PDB file of C-alpha atoms in Angstrom:
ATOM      1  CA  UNK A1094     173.650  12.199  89.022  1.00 57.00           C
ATOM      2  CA  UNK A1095     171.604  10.740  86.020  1.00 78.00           C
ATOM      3  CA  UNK A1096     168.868  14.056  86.296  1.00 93.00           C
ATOM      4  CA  UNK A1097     168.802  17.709  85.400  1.00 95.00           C
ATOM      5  CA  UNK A1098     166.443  18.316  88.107  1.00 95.00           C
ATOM      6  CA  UNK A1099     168.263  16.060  90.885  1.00 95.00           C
ATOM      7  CA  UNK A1100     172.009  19.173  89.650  1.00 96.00           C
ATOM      8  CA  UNK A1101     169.388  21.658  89.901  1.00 96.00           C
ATOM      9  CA  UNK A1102     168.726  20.729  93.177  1.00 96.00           C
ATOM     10  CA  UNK A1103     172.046  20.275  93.965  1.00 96.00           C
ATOM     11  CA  UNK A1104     173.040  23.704  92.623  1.00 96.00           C
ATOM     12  CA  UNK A1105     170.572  25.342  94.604  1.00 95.00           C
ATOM     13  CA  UNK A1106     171.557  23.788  97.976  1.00 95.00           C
ATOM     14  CA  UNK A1107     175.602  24.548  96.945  1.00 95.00           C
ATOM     15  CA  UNK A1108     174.495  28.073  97.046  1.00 94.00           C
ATOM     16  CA  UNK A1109     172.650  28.145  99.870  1.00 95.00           C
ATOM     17  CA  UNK A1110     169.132  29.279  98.123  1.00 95.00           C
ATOM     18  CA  UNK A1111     165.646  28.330  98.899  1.00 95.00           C
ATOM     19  CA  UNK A1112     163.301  27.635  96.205  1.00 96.00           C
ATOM     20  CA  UNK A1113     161.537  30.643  96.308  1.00 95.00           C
ATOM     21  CA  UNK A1114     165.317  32.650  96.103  1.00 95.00           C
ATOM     22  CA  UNK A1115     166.060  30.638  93.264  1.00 96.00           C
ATOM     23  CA  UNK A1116     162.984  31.302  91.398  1.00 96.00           C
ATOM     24  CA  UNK A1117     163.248  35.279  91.695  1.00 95.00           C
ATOM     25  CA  UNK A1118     167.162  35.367  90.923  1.00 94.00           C
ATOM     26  CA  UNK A1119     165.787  33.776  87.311  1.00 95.00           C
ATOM     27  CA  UNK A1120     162.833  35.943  87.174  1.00 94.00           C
ATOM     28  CA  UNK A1121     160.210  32.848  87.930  1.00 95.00           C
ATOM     29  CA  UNK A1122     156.895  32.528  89.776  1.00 93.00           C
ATOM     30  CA  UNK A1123     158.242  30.939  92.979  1.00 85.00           C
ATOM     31  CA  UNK A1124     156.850  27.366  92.847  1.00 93.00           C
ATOM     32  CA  UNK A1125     158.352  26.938  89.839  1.00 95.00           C
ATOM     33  CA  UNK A1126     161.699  25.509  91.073  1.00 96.00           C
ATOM     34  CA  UNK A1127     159.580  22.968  93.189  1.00 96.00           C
ATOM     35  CA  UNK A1128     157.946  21.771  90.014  1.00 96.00           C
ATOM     36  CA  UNK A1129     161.188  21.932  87.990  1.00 96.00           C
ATOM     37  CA  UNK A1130     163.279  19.723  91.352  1.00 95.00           C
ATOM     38  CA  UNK A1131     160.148  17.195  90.839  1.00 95.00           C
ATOM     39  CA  UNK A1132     160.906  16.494  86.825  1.00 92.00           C
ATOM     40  CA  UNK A1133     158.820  19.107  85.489  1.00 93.00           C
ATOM     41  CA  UNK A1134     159.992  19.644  81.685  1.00 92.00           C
ATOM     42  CA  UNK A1135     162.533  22.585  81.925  1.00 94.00           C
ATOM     43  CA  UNK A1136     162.625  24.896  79.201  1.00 94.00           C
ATOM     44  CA  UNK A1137     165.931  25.765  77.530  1.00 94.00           C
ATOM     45  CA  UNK A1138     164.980  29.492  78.722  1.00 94.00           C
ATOM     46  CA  UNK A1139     165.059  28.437  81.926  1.00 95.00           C
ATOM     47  CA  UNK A1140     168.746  26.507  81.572  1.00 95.00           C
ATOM     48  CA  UNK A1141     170.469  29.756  80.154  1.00 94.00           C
ATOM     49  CA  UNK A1142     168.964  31.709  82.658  1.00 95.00           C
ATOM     50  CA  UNK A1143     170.235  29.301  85.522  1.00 96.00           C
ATOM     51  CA  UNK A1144     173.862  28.959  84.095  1.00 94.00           C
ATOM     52  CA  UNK A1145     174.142  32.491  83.530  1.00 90.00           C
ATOM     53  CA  UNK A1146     173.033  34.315  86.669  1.00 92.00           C
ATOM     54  CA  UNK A1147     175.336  31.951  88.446  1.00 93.00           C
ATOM     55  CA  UNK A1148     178.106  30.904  86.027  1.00 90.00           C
ATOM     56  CA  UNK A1149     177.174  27.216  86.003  1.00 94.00           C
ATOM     57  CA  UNK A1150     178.574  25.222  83.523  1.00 94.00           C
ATOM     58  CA  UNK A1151     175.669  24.606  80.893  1.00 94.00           C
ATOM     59  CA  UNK A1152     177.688  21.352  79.968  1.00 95.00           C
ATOM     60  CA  UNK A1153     177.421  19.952  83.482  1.00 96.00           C
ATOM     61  CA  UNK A1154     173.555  21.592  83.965  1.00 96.00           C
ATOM     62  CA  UNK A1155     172.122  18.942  81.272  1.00 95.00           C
ATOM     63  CA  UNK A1156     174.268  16.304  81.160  1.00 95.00           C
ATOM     64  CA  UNK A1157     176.332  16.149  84.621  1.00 94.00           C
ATOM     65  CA  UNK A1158     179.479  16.543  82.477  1.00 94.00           C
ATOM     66  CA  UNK A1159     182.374  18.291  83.867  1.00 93.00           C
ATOM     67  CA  UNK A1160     182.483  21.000  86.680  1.00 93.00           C
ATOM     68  CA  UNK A1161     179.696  22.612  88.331  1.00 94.00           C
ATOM     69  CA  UNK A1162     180.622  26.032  87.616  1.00 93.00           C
ATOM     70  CA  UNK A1163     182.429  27.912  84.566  1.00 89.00           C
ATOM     71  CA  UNK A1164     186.058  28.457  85.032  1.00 84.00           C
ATOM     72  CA  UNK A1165     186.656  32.609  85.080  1.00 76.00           C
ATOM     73  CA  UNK A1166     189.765  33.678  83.324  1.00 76.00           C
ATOM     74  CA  UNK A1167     191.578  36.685  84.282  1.00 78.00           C
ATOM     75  CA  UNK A1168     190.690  37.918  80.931  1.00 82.00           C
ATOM     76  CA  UNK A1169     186.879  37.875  82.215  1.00 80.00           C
ATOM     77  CA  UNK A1170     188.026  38.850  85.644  1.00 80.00           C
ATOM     78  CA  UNK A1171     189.952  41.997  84.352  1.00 86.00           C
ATOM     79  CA  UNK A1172     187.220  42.712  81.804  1.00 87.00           C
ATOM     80  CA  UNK A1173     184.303  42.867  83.962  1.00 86.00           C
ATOM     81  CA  UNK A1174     186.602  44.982  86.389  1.00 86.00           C
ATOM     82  CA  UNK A1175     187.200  48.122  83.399  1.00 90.00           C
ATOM     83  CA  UNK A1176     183.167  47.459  82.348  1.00 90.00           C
ATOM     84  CA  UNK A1177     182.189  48.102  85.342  1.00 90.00           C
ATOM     85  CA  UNK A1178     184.334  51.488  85.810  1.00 92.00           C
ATOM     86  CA  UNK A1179     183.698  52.345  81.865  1.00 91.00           C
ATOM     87  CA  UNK A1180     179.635  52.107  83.360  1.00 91.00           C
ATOM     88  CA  UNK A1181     180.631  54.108  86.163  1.00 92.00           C
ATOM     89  CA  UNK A1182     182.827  56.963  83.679  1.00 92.00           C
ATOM     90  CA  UNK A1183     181.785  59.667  81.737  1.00 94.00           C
ATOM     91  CA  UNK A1184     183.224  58.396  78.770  1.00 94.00           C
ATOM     92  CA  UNK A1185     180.987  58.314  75.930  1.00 95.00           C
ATOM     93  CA  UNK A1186     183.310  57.662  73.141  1.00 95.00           C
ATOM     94  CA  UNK A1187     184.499  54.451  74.776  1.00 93.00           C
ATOM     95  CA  UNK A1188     181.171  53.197  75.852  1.00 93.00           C
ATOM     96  CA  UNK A1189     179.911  53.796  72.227  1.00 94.00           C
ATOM     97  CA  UNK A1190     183.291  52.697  70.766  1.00 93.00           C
ATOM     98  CA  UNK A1191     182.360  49.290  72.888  1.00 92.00           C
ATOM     99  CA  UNK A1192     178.879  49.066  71.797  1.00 92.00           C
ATOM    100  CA  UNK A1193     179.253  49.890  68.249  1.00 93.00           C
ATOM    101  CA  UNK A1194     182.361  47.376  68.120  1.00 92.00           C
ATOM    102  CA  UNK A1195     179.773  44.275  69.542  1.00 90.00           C
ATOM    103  CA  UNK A1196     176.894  45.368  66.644  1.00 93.00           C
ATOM    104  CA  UNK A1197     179.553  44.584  63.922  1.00 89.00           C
ATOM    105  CA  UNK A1198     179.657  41.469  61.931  1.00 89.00           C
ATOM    106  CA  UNK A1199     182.169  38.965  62.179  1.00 88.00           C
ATOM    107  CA  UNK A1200     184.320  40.279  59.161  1.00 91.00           C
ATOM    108  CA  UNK A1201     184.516  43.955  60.016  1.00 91.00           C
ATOM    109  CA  UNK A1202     185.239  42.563  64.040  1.00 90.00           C
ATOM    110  CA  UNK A1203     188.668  40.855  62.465  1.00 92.00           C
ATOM    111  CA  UNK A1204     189.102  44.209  60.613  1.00 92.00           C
ATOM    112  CA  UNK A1205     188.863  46.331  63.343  1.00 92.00           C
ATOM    113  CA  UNK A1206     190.826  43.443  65.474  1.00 92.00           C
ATOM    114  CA  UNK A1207     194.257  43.840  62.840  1.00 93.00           C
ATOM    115  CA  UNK A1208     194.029  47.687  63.081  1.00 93.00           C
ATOM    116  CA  UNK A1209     194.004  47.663  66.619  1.00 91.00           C
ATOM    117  CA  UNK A1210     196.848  45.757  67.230  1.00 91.00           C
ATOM    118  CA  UNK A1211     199.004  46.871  64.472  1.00 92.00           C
ATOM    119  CA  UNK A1212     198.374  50.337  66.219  1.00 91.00           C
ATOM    120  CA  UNK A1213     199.030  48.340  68.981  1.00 87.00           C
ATOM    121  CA  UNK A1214     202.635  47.598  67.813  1.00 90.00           C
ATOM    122  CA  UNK A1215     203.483  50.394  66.854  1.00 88.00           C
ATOM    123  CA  UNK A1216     202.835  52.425  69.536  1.00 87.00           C
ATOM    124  CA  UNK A1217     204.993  49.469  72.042  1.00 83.00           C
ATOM    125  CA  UNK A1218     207.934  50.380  69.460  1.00 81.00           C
ATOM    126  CA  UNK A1219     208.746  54.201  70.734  1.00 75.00           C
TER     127      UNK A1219
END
């Protein structure tokens, strides 16, 4: 499959979506998926949008590379299971612990990373 709009067509019919349901999953006027199928010029928007509101494979979107979809791990799988009941809690420490955590920069994250998980240790040692 030499095309990004011949996989985008194919994506759309592995799912079982129309055009139109396409389009307003990604938040686009609903001819634009015809145009897009035909060899319209797809913006990069568009790509990111695709891959992530179905968990294609942005590798295999543009080039046809590898699998269709992303591979979940049961670190994602386990993750988006305590997100979603940390959204559904009344927990505000956590869910600002967890936002103020992803706003850090890369050096304070590995900080914050070796203090957990000396805690971590020594806590599993009594």
């Amino acid at each position: 499959m030499a095309e990004i709009n011949e996989r985008i067509k194919v994506l759309r019919e592995r799912l079982g979506l129309t055009q139109t349901a396409l389009a307003e999953k990604i938040n686009r006027a609903p001819n634009t998926i015809n145009q897009y199928e035909k060899g319209k010029n797809i913006p990069d928007r568009t790509i990111l949008d695709i891959c992530n509101a179905f968990n294609v494979n942005e590798v295999w979107l543009r080039t046809g590379s590898g699998e269709m979809f992303r591979q979940e791990t049961n670190v994602d799988v386990e993750l988006a299971h305590q997100v979603g009941r940390l959204i559904k809690s009344d927990d505000d420490f956590t869910k600002r612990l967890v936002l103020e955590y992803l706003k850090l920069p890369p050096e304070l994250k590995t900080a914050f990373e070796e203090f957990v998980d000396k805690l971590y240790q020594e806590h599993k040692k009594e």
